[in-house]
PDB file of C-alpha atoms in Angstrom:
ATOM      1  CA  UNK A   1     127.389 119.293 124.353  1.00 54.00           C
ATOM      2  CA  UNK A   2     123.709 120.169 123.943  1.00 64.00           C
ATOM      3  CA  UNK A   3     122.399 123.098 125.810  1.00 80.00           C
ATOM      4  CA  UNK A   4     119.120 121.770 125.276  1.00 85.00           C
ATOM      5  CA  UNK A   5     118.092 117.967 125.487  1.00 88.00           C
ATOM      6  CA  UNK A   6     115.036 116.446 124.739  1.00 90.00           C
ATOM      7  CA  UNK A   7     113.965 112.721 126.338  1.00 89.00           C
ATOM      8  CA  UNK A   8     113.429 109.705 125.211  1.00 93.00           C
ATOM      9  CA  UNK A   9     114.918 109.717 122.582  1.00 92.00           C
ATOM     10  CA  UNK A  10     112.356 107.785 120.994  1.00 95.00           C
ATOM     11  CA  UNK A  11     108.427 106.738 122.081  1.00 96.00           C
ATOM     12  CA  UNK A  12     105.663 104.876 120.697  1.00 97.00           C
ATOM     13  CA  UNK A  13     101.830 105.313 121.621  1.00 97.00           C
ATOM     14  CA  UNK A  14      98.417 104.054 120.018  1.00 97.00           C
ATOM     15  CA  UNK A  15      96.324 106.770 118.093  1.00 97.00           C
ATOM     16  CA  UNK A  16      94.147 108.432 120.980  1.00 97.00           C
ATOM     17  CA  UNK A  17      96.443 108.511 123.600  1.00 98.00           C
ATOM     18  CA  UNK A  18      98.515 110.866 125.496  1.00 98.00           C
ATOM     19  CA  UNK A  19     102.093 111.373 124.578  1.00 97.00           C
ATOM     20  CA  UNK A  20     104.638 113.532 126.958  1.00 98.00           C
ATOM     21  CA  UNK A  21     107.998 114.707 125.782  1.00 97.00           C
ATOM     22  CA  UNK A  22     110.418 116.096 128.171  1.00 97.00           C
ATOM     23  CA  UNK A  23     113.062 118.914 127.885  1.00 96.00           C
ATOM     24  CA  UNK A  24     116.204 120.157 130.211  1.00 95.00           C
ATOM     25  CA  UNK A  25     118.353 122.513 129.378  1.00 93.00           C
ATOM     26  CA  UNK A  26     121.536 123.945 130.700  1.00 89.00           C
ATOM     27  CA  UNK A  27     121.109 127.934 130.564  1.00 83.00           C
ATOM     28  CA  UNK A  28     119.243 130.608 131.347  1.00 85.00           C
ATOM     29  CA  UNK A  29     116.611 131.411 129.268  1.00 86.00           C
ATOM     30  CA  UNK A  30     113.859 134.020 128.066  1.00 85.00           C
ATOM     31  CA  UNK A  31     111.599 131.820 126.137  1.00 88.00           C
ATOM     32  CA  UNK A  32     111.912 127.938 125.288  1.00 92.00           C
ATOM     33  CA  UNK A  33     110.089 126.699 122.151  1.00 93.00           C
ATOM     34  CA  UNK A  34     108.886 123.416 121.124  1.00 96.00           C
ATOM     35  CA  UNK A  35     109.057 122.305 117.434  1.00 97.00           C
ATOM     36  CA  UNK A  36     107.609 119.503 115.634  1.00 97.00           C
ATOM     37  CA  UNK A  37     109.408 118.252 112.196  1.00 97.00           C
ATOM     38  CA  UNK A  38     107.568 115.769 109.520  1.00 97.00           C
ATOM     39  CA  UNK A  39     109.659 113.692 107.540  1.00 94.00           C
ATOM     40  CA  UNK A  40     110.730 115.537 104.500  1.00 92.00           C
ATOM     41  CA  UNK A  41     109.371 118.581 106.247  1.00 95.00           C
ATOM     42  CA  UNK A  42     111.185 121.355 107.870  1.00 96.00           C
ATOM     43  CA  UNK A  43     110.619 122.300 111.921  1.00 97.00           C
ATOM     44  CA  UNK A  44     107.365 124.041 112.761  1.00 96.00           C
ATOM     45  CA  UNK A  45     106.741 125.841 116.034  1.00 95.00           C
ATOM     46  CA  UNK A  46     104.163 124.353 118.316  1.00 97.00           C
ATOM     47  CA  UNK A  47     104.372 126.662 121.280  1.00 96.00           C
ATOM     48  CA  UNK A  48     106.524 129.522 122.815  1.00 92.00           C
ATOM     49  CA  UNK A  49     106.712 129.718 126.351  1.00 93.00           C
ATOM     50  CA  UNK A  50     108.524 132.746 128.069  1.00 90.00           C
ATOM     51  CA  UNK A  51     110.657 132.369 131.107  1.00 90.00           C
ATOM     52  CA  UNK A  52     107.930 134.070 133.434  1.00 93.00           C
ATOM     53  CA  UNK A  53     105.584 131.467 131.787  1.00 95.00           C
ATOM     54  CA  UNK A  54     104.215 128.623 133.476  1.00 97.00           C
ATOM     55  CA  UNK A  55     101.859 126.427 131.271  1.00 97.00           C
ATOM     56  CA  UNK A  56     100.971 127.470 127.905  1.00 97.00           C
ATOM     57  CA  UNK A  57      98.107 125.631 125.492  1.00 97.00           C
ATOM     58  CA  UNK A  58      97.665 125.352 122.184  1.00 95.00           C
ATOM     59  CA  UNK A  59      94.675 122.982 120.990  1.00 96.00           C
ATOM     60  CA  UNK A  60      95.910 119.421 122.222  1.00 97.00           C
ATOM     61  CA  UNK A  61      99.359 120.594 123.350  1.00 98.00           C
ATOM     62  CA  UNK A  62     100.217 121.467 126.392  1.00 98.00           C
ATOM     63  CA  UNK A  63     103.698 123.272 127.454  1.00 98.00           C
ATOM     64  CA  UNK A  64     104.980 123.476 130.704  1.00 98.00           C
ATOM     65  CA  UNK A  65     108.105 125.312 131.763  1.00 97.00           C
ATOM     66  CA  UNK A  66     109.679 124.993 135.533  1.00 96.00           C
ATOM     67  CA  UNK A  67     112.719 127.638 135.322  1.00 94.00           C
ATOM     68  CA  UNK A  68     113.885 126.653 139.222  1.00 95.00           C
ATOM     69  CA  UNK A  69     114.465 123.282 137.560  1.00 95.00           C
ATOM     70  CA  UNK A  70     115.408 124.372 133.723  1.00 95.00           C
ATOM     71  CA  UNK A  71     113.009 121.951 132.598  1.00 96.00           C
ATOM     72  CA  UNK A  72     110.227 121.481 130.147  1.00 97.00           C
ATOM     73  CA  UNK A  73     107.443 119.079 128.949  1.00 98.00           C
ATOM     74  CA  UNK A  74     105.380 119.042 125.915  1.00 98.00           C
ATOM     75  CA  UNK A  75     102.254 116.686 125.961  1.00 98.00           C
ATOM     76  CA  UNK A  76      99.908 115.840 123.245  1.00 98.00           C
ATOM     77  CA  UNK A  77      95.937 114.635 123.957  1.00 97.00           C
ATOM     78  CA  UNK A  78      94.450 112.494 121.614  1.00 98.00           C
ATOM     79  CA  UNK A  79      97.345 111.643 119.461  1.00 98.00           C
ATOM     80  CA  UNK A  80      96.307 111.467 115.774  1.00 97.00           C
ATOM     81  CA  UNK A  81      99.223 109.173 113.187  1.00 97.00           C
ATOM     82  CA  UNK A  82      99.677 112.994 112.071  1.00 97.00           C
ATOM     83  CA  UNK A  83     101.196 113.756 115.418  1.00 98.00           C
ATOM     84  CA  UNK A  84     103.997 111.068 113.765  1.00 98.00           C
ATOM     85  CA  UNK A  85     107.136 113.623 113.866  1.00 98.00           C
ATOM     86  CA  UNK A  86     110.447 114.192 115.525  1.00 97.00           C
ATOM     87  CA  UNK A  87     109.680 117.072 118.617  1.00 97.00           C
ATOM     88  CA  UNK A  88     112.409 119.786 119.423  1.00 96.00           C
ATOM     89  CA  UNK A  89     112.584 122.021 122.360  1.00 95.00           C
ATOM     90  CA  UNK A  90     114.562 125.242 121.552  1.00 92.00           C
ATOM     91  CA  UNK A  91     116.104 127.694 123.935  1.00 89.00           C
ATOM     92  CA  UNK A  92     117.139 131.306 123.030  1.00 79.00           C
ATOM     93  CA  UNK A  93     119.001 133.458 126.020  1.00 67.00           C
ATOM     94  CA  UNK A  94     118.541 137.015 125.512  1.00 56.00           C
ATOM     95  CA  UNK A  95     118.425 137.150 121.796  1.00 59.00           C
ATOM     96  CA  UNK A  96     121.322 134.660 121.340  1.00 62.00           C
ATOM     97  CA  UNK A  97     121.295 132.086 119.082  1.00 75.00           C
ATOM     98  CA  UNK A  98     118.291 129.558 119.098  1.00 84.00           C
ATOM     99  CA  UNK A  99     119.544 126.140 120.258  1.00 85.00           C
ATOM    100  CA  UNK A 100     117.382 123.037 119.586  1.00 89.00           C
ATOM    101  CA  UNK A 101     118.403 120.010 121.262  1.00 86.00           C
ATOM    102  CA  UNK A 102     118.332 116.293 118.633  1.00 89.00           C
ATOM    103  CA  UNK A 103     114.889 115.628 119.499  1.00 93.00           C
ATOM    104  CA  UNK A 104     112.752 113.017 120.350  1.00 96.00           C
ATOM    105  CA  UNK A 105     110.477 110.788 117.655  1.00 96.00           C
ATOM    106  CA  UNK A 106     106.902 109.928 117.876  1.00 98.00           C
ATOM    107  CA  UNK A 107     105.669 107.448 116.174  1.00 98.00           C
ATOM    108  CA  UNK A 108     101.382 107.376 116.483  1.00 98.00           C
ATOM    109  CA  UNK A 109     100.637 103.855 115.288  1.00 97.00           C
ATOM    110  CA  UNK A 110      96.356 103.264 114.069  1.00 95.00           C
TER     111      UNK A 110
ATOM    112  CA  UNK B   1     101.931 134.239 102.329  1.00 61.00           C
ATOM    113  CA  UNK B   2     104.555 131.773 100.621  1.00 81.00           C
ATOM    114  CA  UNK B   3     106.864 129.878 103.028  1.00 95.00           C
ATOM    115  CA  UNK B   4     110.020 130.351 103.349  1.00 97.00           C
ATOM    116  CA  UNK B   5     112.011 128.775 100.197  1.00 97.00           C
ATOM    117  CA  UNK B   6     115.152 126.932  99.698  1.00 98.00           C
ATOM    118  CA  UNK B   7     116.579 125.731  96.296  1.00 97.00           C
ATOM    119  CA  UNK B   8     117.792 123.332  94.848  1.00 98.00           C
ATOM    120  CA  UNK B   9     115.582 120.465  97.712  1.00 97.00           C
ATOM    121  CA  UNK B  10     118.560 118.316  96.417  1.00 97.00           C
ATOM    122  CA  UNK B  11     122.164 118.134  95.867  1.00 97.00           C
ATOM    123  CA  UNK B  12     124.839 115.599  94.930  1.00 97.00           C
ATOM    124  CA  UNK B  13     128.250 116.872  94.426  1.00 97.00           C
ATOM    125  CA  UNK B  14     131.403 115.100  94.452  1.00 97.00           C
ATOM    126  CA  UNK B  15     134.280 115.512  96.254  1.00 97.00           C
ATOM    127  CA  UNK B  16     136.058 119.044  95.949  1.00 97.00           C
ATOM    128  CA  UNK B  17     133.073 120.498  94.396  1.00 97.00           C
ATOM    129  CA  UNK B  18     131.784 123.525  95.103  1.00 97.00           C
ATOM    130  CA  UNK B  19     127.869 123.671  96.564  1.00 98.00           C
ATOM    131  CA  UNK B  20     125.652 126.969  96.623  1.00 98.00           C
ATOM    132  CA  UNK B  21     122.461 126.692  98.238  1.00 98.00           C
ATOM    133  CA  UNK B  22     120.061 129.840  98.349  1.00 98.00           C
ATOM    134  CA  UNK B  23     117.263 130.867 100.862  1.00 98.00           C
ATOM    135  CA  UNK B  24     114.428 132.956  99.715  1.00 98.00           C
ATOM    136  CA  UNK B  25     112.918 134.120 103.734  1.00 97.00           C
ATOM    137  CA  UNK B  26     109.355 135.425 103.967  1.00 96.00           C
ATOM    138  CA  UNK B  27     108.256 139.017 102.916  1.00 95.00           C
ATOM    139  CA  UNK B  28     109.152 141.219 105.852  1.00 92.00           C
ATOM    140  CA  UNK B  29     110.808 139.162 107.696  1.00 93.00           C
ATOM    141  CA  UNK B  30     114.025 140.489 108.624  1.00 91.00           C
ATOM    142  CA  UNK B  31     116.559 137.729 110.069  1.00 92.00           C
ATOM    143  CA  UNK B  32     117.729 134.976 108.762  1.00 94.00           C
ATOM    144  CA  UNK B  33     119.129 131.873 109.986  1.00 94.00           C
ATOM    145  CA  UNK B  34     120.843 129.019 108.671  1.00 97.00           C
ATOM    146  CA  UNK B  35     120.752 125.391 110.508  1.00 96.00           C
ATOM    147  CA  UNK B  36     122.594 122.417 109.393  1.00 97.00           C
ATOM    148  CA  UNK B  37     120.631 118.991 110.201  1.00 96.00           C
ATOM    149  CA  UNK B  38     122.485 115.688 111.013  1.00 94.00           C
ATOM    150  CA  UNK B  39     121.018 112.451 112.585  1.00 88.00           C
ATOM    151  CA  UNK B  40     124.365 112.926 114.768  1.00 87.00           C
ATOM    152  CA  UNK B  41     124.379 116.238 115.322  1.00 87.00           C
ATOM    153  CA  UNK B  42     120.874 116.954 115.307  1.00 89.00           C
ATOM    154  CA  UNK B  43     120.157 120.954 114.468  1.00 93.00           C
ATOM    155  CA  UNK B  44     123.257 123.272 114.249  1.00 93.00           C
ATOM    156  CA  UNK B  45     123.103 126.850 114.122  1.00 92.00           C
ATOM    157  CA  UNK B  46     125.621 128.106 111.074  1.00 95.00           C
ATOM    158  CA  UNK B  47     124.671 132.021 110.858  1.00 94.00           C
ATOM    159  CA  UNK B  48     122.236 134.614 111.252  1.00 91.00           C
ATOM    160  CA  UNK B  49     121.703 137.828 109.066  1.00 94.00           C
ATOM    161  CA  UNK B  50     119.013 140.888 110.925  1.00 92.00           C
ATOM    162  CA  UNK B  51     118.244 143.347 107.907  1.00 93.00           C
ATOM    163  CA  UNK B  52     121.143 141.466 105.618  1.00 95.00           C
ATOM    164  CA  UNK B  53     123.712 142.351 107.691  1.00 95.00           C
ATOM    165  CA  UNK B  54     125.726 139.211 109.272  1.00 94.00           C
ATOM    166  CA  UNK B  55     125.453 138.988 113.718  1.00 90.00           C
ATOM    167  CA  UNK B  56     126.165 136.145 114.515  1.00 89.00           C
ATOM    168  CA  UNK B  57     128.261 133.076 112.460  1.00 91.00           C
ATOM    169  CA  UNK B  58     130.130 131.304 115.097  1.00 89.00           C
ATOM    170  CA  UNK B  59     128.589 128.171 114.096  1.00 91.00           C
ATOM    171  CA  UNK B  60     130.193 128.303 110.647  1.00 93.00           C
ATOM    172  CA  UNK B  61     133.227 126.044 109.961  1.00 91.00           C
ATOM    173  CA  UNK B  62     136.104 129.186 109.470  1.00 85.00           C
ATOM    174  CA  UNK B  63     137.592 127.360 106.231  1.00 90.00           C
ATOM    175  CA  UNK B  64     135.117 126.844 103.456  1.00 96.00           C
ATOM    176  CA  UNK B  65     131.552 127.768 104.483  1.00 97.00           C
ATOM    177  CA  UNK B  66     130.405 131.047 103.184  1.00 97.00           C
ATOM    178  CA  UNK B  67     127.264 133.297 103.612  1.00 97.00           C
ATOM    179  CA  UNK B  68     125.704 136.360 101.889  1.00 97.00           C
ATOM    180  CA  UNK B  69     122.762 138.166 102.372  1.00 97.00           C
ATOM    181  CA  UNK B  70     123.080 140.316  99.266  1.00 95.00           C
ATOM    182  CA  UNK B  71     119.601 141.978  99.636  1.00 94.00           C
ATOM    183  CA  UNK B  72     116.137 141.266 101.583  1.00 93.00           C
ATOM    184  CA  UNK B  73     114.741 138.582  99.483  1.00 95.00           C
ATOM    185  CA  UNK B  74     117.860 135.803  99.478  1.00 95.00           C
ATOM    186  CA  UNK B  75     120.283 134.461 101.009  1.00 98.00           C
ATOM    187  CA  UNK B  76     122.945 131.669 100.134  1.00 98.00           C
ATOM    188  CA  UNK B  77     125.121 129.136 101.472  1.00 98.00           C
ATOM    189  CA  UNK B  78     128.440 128.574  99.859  1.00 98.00           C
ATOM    190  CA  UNK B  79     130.553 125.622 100.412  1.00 98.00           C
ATOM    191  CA  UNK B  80     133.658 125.370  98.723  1.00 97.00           C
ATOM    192  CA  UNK B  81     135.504 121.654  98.671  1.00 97.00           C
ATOM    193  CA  UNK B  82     133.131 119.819  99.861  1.00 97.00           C
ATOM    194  CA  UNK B  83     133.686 116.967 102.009  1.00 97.00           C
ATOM    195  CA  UNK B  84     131.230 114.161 102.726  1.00 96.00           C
ATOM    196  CA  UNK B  85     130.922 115.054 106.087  1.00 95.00           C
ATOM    197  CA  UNK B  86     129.222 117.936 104.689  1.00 97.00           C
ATOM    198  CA  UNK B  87     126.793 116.004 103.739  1.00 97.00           C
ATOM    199  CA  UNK B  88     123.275 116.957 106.128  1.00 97.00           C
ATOM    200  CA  UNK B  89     120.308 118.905 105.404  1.00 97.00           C
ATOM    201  CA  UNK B  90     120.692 122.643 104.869  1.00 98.00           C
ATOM    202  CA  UNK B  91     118.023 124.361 106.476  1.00 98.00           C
ATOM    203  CA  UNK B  92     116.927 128.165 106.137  1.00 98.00           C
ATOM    204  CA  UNK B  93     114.481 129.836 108.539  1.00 95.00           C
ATOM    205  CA  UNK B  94     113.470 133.280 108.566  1.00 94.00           C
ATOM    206  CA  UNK B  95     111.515 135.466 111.619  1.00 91.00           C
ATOM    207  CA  UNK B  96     110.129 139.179 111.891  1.00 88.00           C
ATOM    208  CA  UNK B  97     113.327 140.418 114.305  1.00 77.00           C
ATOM    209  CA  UNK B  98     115.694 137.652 115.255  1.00 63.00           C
ATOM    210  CA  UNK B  99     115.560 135.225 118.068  1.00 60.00           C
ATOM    211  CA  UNK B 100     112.682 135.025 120.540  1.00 69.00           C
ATOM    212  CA  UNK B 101     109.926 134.813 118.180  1.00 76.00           C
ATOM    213  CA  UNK B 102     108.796 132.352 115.930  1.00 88.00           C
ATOM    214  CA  UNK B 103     111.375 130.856 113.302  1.00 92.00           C
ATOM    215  CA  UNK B 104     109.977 129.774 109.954  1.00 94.00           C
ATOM    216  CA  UNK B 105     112.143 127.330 108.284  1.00 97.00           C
ATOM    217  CA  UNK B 106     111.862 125.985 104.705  1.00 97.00           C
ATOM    218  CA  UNK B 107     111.624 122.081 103.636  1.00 97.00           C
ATOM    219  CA  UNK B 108     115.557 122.243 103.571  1.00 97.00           C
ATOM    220  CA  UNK B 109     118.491 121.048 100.644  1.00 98.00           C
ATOM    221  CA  UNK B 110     119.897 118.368 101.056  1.00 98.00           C
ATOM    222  CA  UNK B 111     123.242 117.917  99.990  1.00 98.00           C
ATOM    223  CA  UNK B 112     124.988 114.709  99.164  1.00 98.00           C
ATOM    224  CA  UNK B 113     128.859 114.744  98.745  1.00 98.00           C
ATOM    225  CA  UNK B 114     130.230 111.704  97.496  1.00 96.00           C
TER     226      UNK B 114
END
């Protein structure tokens, strides 16, 4: 099973709205990360938030972490048809291995 | 800087065959990782190398998946008799220490087995 899950599994917005994607996980953790992959593309990190973390920014993005509940949300302002991608969280435990749950797609239609 | 580079982008073997697939990381970067990609399985860890030596492979199948780190600037991936479930994206990634910071993964081979 997936230590890390990532929900829905699939979403659809218009260009220039907001977009959320959600993330539990099953472990303790020292840092979650979210990851964005373009088709043909490999994953590339978006944000890294640590465990004592509680909101972390980046441009449009917005992470949010609630340890107490072992879940996370990414959201996206002002979606652009580049924001089109499949979005990963990723949970690492003390140096373990980096766990990425199947991810959910966004598709930003004009 | 170049990215993180994985040869060849794609692969069709047939059944029995044997695949290599090599990981060039990024200058300085000192671990390693290797992911296999799935629409099933989404992103699997396979095996991590920190300064070329081998920590962690438990997500490697025991019988026929092989990796090396033989110095700082590659890595490969060795399948031998390859099955089409094999079949998935390959992907390499690469970060300054290991887990906790930011991995950098390459555009990924993919191999076909048919």
């Amino acid at each position: 099973s997936q230590l890390a899950e990532e929900n829905p599994w699939a979403l659809s917005v218009h260009e220039g709205e907001s977009v959320t994607v959600n993330c539990s996980y099953k472990t303790s953790i020292t840092a979650l990360q979210w990851y964005r992959q373009k088709s043909g593309e490999g994953p590339a990190q978006l944000i890294l938030i640590r465990s004592n973390e509680r909101e972390k920014r980046n441009g449009r993005l917005r992470a949010t972490l609630d340890t107490s509940s072992q879940s996370s949300s990414l959201s996206i302002t002002a979606t652009r048809c580049e924001d089109t991608a499949v979005y990963f969280c990723a949970t690492d435990s003390a140096g373990n291995k980096l766990t990425f749950g199947i991810g959910t797609r966004v598709l930003v239609r004009p | 800087n170049a990215g993180v580079i994985q040869t060849p982008r794609h692969k069709v073997t047939g059944k029995g065959q044997e695949a290599t697939l090599w990981c060039e990381p990024i200058s300085g970067h000192s671990a390693v990782f290797w992911y296999r990609q799935t629409i099933v399985q989404g992103l699997e860890f396979l095996t991590y190398f920190r300064n070329q030596a081998p920590i962690d492979d438990s997500g490697m199948p025991k019988e026929r998946f092989s990796a090396q780190m033989p110095n700082q600037s590659h890595s490969t991936l060795k399948i031998q008799s390859t099955q089409p479930q094999d079949s998935a994206v390959y992907l390499c990634a690469s970060s300054e220490w290991g887990f906790g910071n930011t991995l950098y993964f390459g555009e990924g081979s993919r191999l076909i087995v048919v």
